[in-house]
Amino acid sequence: MMASSENGGRKVRKPSGRGAVLGLGLLSIISNLLLLTGPLFMLQVYDRVLASKSVPTLMALTGLVVGLYGFYSVVEIVRSRMATRYSVLAAARLTRPVFAQVVVSSASSRRGGEGDPIRDVETLRQFLAGAGPMALLDLPWVPIYLFIVFAFHPMLGWLAMAGAGVVTVLMIVNEWSSRGPSRDANAAANARQSQQADIAANAEAVLAMGMSETLANRWEAANTKMLMTQARAADRATVFSALTKGFRLLLQSAVLAMGAYLAIGGEISAGLMIAASIVTARALSPVEQAVTNWRGFVAARQARARLKTVLADAKGKPERVALPLPKASLAVSDLAISPLSDGPALVCGVSFGLKSGEAMGVLGTSGCGKSSLVRTLMGIWPARAGVVRLDGSELCHYDPDRLGMALGYLPQTVELFAGTVAQNIARFRNDGEFEDVLKAAQAAGVHELIASLPHGYDTPIGPQGAMLSAGQRQRIGLARALYGDPFLIILDEPNSNLDAAGDAACNAAIAGAKARGAIVIIVAHRPTAIVAVDTILFLQDGRQAAFGPKDAVLASITAQPASLDIARKARRK
C-alpha cells in the first residue's frame, strides 16, 4: 500500500506501514501456533510412543517436529527482519518532517520542551526493531494458552489463571513505577547533551579563557546525574523483570506438581502433565518479555508523545498556492515582533516601503531590535502584529521553500556547512549550474579569493567553514546570499570582518544588485556598509525613530543629544 504526500507541488508516493503491521500480526499467529509443537510432541511421546513402544511412530513424530521447528526458525527470521524494516520505514517517514520542525523551532527561538526530537525518532526506531513489539504482539495469545491448559484439566487452568493474574499485577505496578524514572533519565540526558553542544560551539573561548576545568566539572556533574537516573530506571526495570521471571518458573513447577498429583489420581496422563507445564510457561512468556522490555516501551511511548507535539504545528499549516516570486516591492505596516507568542514585543511600530532597485540601511544602538526585524522580514520569526508584504501579498502566503529562491540572507554570524565552496554558494542545491555559482562569486567580488584556494571552488571548507578565516567566510556567505539573483537581499553586518578591499567588493555587490532591480537591506554599525543605500531606517529602544532619505535621516539623528557615532561618520563618508 502507498500513501501520497505533497513535495514542492509534486506528488510523491510513500510506502505505508499498515501492510507491515498486518504482516507482523500474521507471522505472530503462525509463530505462536508453531510453539505448540513442543507440548504436543511431549504429549504424543508420553501417551502414545511409550505406551506402544513403537519406534517408527517415534521416528515419524521426530521428523515432523524437526520440520516444524525448522519452519518456526524461518518464520522468526522473517518476523525479526520485517520488524527491523518496519522500524526503518517508521523512522524514515518521521525524519524529514521532524528535521524541518527542529530547524524552524531553533531558528524562531521557540524550541524547548523535554526532548531532542531527532533522538526521539531514534528511540522509537530502536524500540520497534527490538523484542518489545514482538512481546506485545504475543500478549493476545495468553488467554488462548490458558484455555488450552483449562482443556487439560480445570484445576490446572485455575492455577495457571491465578499465576497469570499475579504476573499481570506485577506488569501494572511496573508500568506505574517506571514512568517517573524514565522521564527523569530522559531529562538528564537532554541536559547533558545541551551542555556538551554549548561547550563544543564555544570551544575557542573555553580554551582561551581557561574555562576547561570548570566546565569539565559542570559537565561531569550533569553526566553523573544522567548515569544515576539511568541506573535508577534500570534497577527498577531489573527488579520487576527478575520477579516476573522467578514467578513464571515457580508457576511452571507448581503446574507440574499439580499435574503429577492429578496423574497419580488417574485424572490425567503423564503426557498431559508435562504438556500443561510447558504450555503454562509459554502462556506467561510474552508477559515476562513485555516486563523485561517495559523500560524501552515507556521511553518509546514518551518519545512518541513528544514527537506528536512537535509535528502538531506542521500538520496545522495549510497548503499554500504557488504565488509568483516577488519582483516589484516590499511594504511593512505597523510591524510588532516577538519570538514568543506570549512574550513582550522586542520591536514595534515599524512601517516602511521599498521598490525594486532601492537599498535601505538599518541603524540603531545595540539591542534596539535590528536583527529581530531582519528575522521577521525573512519569515523566520512571525509578526506579532502588523504585516509584511511582497508585491502586495503577505509574507506568510508564500511557500517558504519557494520564497527562499527569491531571498538572499547574510546573517550576522556567517554559518557555512561542511562541503565545498561551490556547494555552500549554491545552497547545496543539486539542480543548479556552475555558471550560477560563478556568477554569484563574481557579483560578490570573491572569485579571485576562491581561485587562490588549494582546490578552487572544490575546496572542502570543513565543519562550519573552519578552514576559512572569518573574512573569507563572510565573503563566501555574501556570494551565497547573491546566488540565483534573489529579489530581496538582507545583509546583517555584512562587513564586520572585512578589510578595505572586502568593503569595496561588498558595496560593489550592493550596487550591482540594485542595478538589476533587487531590494537590498543592510543592517550596519560601520559607516562603509551604507554607502550605497538610498534610505535609512533608524530604530531606537525597539521603535522606529526615523525613516527617509539617507542624508535627511542621518542629519536628523546626528542632531539628537544621544546621537549615534555611526551617523556622524556616515555623513562624512
PDB file of N, CA and C in Angstrom, residues 92-140:
ATOM      1  N   ALA A  92      11.990   6.680   8.766  1.00  0.00           N
ATOM      2  CA  ALA A  92      12.145   7.435   7.524  1.00  0.00           C
ATOM      3  C   ALA A  92      10.963   8.365   7.286  1.00  0.00           C
ATOM      4  N   ARG A  93       9.766   7.919   7.654  1.00  0.00           N
ATOM      5  CA  ARG A  93       8.580   8.753   7.465  1.00  0.00           C
ATOM      6  C   ARG A  93       8.576   9.941   8.421  1.00  0.00           C
ATOM      7  N   LEU A  94       9.251   9.808   9.557  1.00  0.00           N
ATOM      8  CA  LEU A  94       9.271  10.881  10.547  1.00  0.00           C
ATOM      9  C   LEU A  94      10.443  11.835  10.368  1.00  0.00           C
ATOM     10  N   THR A  95      11.538  11.337   9.785  1.00  0.00           N
ATOM     11  CA  THR A  95      12.787  12.098   9.790  1.00  0.00           C
ATOM     12  C   THR A  95      12.648  13.467   9.142  1.00  0.00           C
ATOM     13  N   ARG A  96      12.102  13.521   7.930  1.00  0.00           N
ATOM     14  CA  ARG A  96      12.036  14.805   7.216  1.00  0.00           C
ATOM     15  C   ARG A  96      11.139  15.827   7.919  1.00  0.00           C
ATOM     16  N   PRO A  97       9.876  15.483   8.270  1.00  0.00           N
ATOM     17  CA  PRO A  97       9.054  16.495   8.949  1.00  0.00           C
ATOM     18  C   PRO A  97       9.610  16.891  10.312  1.00  0.00           C
ATOM     19  N   VAL A  98      10.202  15.935  11.048  1.00  0.00           N
ATOM     20  CA  VAL A  98      10.781  16.275  12.346  1.00  0.00           C
ATOM     21  C   VAL A  98      11.979  17.196  12.164  1.00  0.00           C
ATOM     22  N   PHE A  99      12.840  16.887  11.203  1.00  0.00           N
ATOM     23  CA  PHE A  99      14.008  17.736  10.955  1.00  0.00           C
ATOM     24  C   PHE A  99      13.578  19.144  10.574  1.00  0.00           C
ATOM     25  N   ALA A 100      12.552  19.234   9.718  1.00  0.00           N
ATOM     26  CA  ALA A 100      12.065  20.559   9.295  1.00  0.00           C
ATOM     27  C   ALA A 100      11.552  21.352  10.489  1.00  0.00           C
ATOM     28  N   GLN A 101      10.816  20.695  11.388  1.00  0.00           N
ATOM     29  CA  GLN A 101      10.287  21.398  12.555  1.00  0.00           C
ATOM     30  C   GLN A 101      11.394  21.782  13.529  1.00  0.00           C
ATOM     31  N   VAL A 102      12.424  20.951  13.640  1.00  0.00           N
ATOM     32  CA  VAL A 102      13.558  21.289  14.515  1.00  0.00           C
ATOM     33  C   VAL A 102      14.259  22.542  14.000  1.00  0.00           C
ATOM     34  N   VAL A 103      14.463  22.613  12.686  1.00  0.00           N
ATOM     35  CA  VAL A 103      15.113  23.793  12.098  1.00  0.00           C
ATOM     36  C   VAL A 103      14.263  25.038  12.326  1.00  0.00           C
ATOM     37  N   VAL A 104      12.950  24.926  12.086  1.00  0.00           N
ATOM     38  CA  VAL A 104      12.058  26.069  12.254  1.00  0.00           C
ATOM     39  C   VAL A 104      12.028  26.538  13.703  1.00  0.00           C
ATOM     40  N   SER A 105      11.877  25.592  14.634  1.00  0.00           N
ATOM     41  CA  SER A 105      11.791  25.972  16.042  1.00  0.00           C
ATOM     42  C   SER A 105      13.102  26.523  16.559  1.00  0.00           C
ATOM     43  N   SER A 106      14.227  25.986  16.080  1.00  0.00           N
ATOM     44  CA  SER A 106      15.533  26.508  16.507  1.00  0.00           C
ATOM     45  C   SER A 106      15.745  27.926  15.989  1.00  0.00           C
ATOM     46  N   ALA A 107      15.382  28.163  14.725  1.00  0.00           N
ATOM     47  CA  ALA A 107      15.571  29.498  14.142  1.00  0.00           C
ATOM     48  C   ALA A 107      14.653  30.522  14.771  1.00  0.00           C
ATOM     49  N   SER A 108      13.449  30.080  15.192  1.00  0.00           N
ATOM     50  CA  SER A 108      12.484  31.028  15.743  1.00  0.00           C
ATOM     51  C   SER A 108      12.642  31.211  17.243  1.00  0.00           C
ATOM     52  N   SER A 109      13.658  30.566  17.824  1.00  0.00           N
ATOM     53  CA  SER A 109      13.928  30.677  19.266  1.00  0.00           C
ATOM     54  C   SER A 109      12.771  30.181  20.112  1.00  0.00           C
ATOM     55  N   ARG A 110      11.976  29.275  19.561  1.00  0.00           N
ATOM     56  CA  ARG A 110      10.846  28.746  20.324  1.00  0.00           C
ATOM     57  C   ARG A 110      11.063  27.299  20.716  1.00  0.00           C
ATOM     58  N   ARG A 111      12.230  26.774  20.436  1.00  0.00           N
ATOM     59  CA  ARG A 111      12.471  25.387  20.762  1.00  0.00           C
ATOM     60  C   ARG A 111      12.613  25.224  22.256  1.00  0.00           C
ATOM     61  N   GLY A 112      11.970  24.229  22.785  1.00  0.00           N
ATOM     62  CA  GLY A 112      12.055  23.954  24.210  1.00  0.00           C
ATOM     63  C   GLY A 112      11.556  22.571  24.466  1.00  0.00           C
ATOM     64  N   GLY A 113      11.020  22.359  25.658  1.00  0.00           N
ATOM     65  CA  GLY A 113      10.470  21.051  25.956  1.00  0.00           C
ATOM     66  C   GLY A 113      11.493  20.133  26.567  1.00  0.00           C
ATOM     67  N   GLU A 114      11.111  18.854  26.635  1.00  0.00           N
ATOM     68  CA  GLU A 114      11.901  17.907  27.391  1.00  0.00           C
ATOM     69  C   GLU A 114      12.889  17.130  26.542  1.00  0.00           C
ATOM     70  N   GLY A 115      12.681  17.061  25.248  1.00  0.00           N
ATOM     71  CA  GLY A 115      13.454  16.115  24.475  1.00  0.00           C
ATOM     72  C   GLY A 115      14.067  16.690  23.216  1.00  0.00           C
ATOM     73  N   ASP A 116      14.926  15.863  22.630  1.00  0.00           N
ATOM     74  CA  ASP A 116      15.519  16.139  21.339  1.00  0.00           C
ATOM     75  C   ASP A 116      14.726  15.336  20.316  1.00  0.00           C
ATOM     76  N   PRO A 117      13.962  15.993  19.434  1.00  0.00           N
ATOM     77  CA  PRO A 117      13.098  15.246  18.504  1.00  0.00           C
ATOM     78  C   PRO A 117      13.852  14.253  17.632  1.00  0.00           C
ATOM     79  N   ILE A 118      15.060  14.599  17.202  1.00  0.00           N
ATOM     80  CA  ILE A 118      15.832  13.677  16.375  1.00  0.00           C
ATOM     81  C   ILE A 118      16.157  12.413  17.164  1.00  0.00           C
ATOM     82  N   ARG A 119      16.554  12.586  18.419  1.00  0.00           N
ATOM     83  CA  ARG A 119      16.852  11.413  19.253  1.00  0.00           C
ATOM     84  C   ARG A 119      15.577  10.648  19.594  1.00  0.00           C
ATOM     85  N   ASP A 120      14.450  11.351  19.701  1.00  0.00           N
ATOM     86  CA  ASP A 120      13.179  10.665  19.953  1.00  0.00           C
ATOM     87  C   ASP A 120      12.828   9.728  18.797  1.00  0.00           C
ATOM     88  N   VAL A 121      13.101  10.164  17.566  1.00  0.00           N
ATOM     89  CA  VAL A 121      12.856   9.295  16.413  1.00  0.00           C
ATOM     90  C   VAL A 121      13.714   8.037  16.512  1.00  0.00           C
ATOM     91  N   GLU A 122      14.978   8.208  16.915  1.00  0.00           N
ATOM     92  CA  GLU A 122      15.871   7.055  17.051  1.00  0.00           C
ATOM     93  C   GLU A 122      15.417   6.132  18.177  1.00  0.00           C
ATOM     94  N   THR A 123      14.931   6.712  19.278  1.00  0.00           N
ATOM     95  CA  THR A 123      14.405   5.891  20.380  1.00  0.00           C
ATOM     96  C   THR A 123      13.233   5.045  19.908  1.00  0.00           C
ATOM     97  N   LEU A 124      12.351   5.659  19.156  1.00  0.00           N
ATOM     98  CA  LEU A 124      11.192   4.939  18.619  1.00  0.00           C
ATOM     99  C   LEU A 124      11.635   3.841  17.658  1.00  0.00           C
ATOM    100  N   ARG A 125      12.608   4.138  16.817  1.00  0.00           N
ATOM    101  CA  ARG A 125      13.086   3.133  15.863  1.00  0.00           C
ATOM    102  C   ARG A 125      13.718   1.943  16.573  1.00  0.00           C
ATOM    103  N   GLN A 126      14.551   2.208  17.571  1.00  0.00           N
ATOM    104  CA  GLN A 126      15.205   1.125  18.301  1.00  0.00           C
ATOM    105  C   GLN A 126      14.182   0.239  19.008  1.00  0.00           C
ATOM    106  N   PHE A 127      13.140   0.835  19.553  1.00  0.00           N
ATOM    107  CA  PHE A 127      12.122   0.017  20.215  1.00  0.00           C
ATOM    108  C   PHE A 127      11.389  -0.853  19.207  1.00  0.00           C
ATOM    109  N   LEU A 128      11.008  -0.279  18.069  1.00  0.00           N
ATOM    110  CA  LEU A 128      10.269  -1.042  17.066  1.00  0.00           C
ATOM    111  C   LEU A 128      11.101  -2.180  16.493  1.00  0.00           C
ATOM    112  N   ALA A 129      12.423  -2.009  16.471  1.00  0.00           N
ATOM    113  CA  ALA A 129      13.293  -3.054  15.930  1.00  0.00           C
ATOM    114  C   ALA A 129      13.662  -4.108  16.971  1.00  0.00           C
ATOM    115  N   GLY A 130      13.307  -3.888  18.235  1.00  0.00           N
ATOM    116  CA  GLY A 130      13.688  -4.804  19.300  1.00  0.00           C
ATOM    117  C   GLY A 130      12.644  -5.871  19.584  1.00  0.00           C
ATOM    118  N   ALA A 131      12.802  -6.493  20.760  1.00  0.00           N
ATOM    119  CA  ALA A 131      11.907  -7.592  21.144  1.00  0.00           C
ATOM    120  C   ALA A 131      10.602  -7.104  21.766  1.00  0.00           C
ATOM    121  N   GLY A 132      10.531  -5.832  22.135  1.00  0.00           N
ATOM    122  CA  GLY A 132       9.343  -5.318  22.793  1.00  0.00           C
ATOM    123  C   GLY A 132       8.065  -5.466  21.980  1.00  0.00           C
ATOM    124  N   PRO A 133       8.044  -4.997  20.705  1.00  0.00           N
ATOM    125  CA  PRO A 133       6.821  -5.146  19.912  1.00  0.00           C
ATOM    126  C   PRO A 133       6.419  -6.602  19.701  1.00  0.00           C
ATOM    127  N   MET A 134       7.412  -7.493  19.571  1.00  0.00           N
ATOM    128  CA  MET A 134       7.086  -8.916  19.406  1.00  0.00           C
ATOM    129  C   MET A 134       6.355  -9.445  20.637  1.00  0.00           C
ATOM    130  N   ALA A 135       6.815  -9.022  21.831  1.00  0.00           N
ATOM    131  CA  ALA A 135       6.150  -9.451  23.066  1.00  0.00           C
ATOM    132  C   ALA A 135       4.724  -8.904  23.123  1.00  0.00           C
ATOM    133  N   LEU A 136       4.536  -7.671  22.691  1.00  0.00           N
ATOM    134  CA  LEU A 136       3.190  -7.091  22.691  1.00  0.00           C
ATOM    135  C   LEU A 136       2.266  -7.812  21.707  1.00  0.00           C
ATOM    136  N   LEU A 137       2.818  -8.215  20.557  1.00  0.00           N
ATOM    137  CA  LEU A 137       2.012  -8.963  19.589  1.00  0.00           C
ATOM    138  C   LEU A 137       1.657 -10.361  20.096  1.00  0.00           C
ATOM    139  N   ASP A 138       2.511 -10.896  20.976  1.00  0.00           N
ATOM    140  CA  ASP A 138       2.261 -12.236  21.522  1.00  0.00           C
ATOM    141  C   ASP A 138       1.316 -12.216  22.719  1.00  0.00           C
ATOM    142  N   LEU A 139       1.108 -11.050  23.332  1.00  0.00           N
ATOM    143  CA  LEU A 139       0.259 -10.970  24.529  1.00  0.00           C
ATOM    144  C   LEU A 139      -1.171 -11.480  24.296  1.00  0.00           C
ATOM    145  N   PRO A 140      -1.806 -11.220  23.150  1.00  0.00           N
ATOM    146  CA  PRO A 140      -3.172 -11.740  22.954  1.00  0.00           C
ATOM    147  C   PRO A 140      -3.266 -13.262  22.997  1.00  0.00           C
TER     148      PRO A 140
END
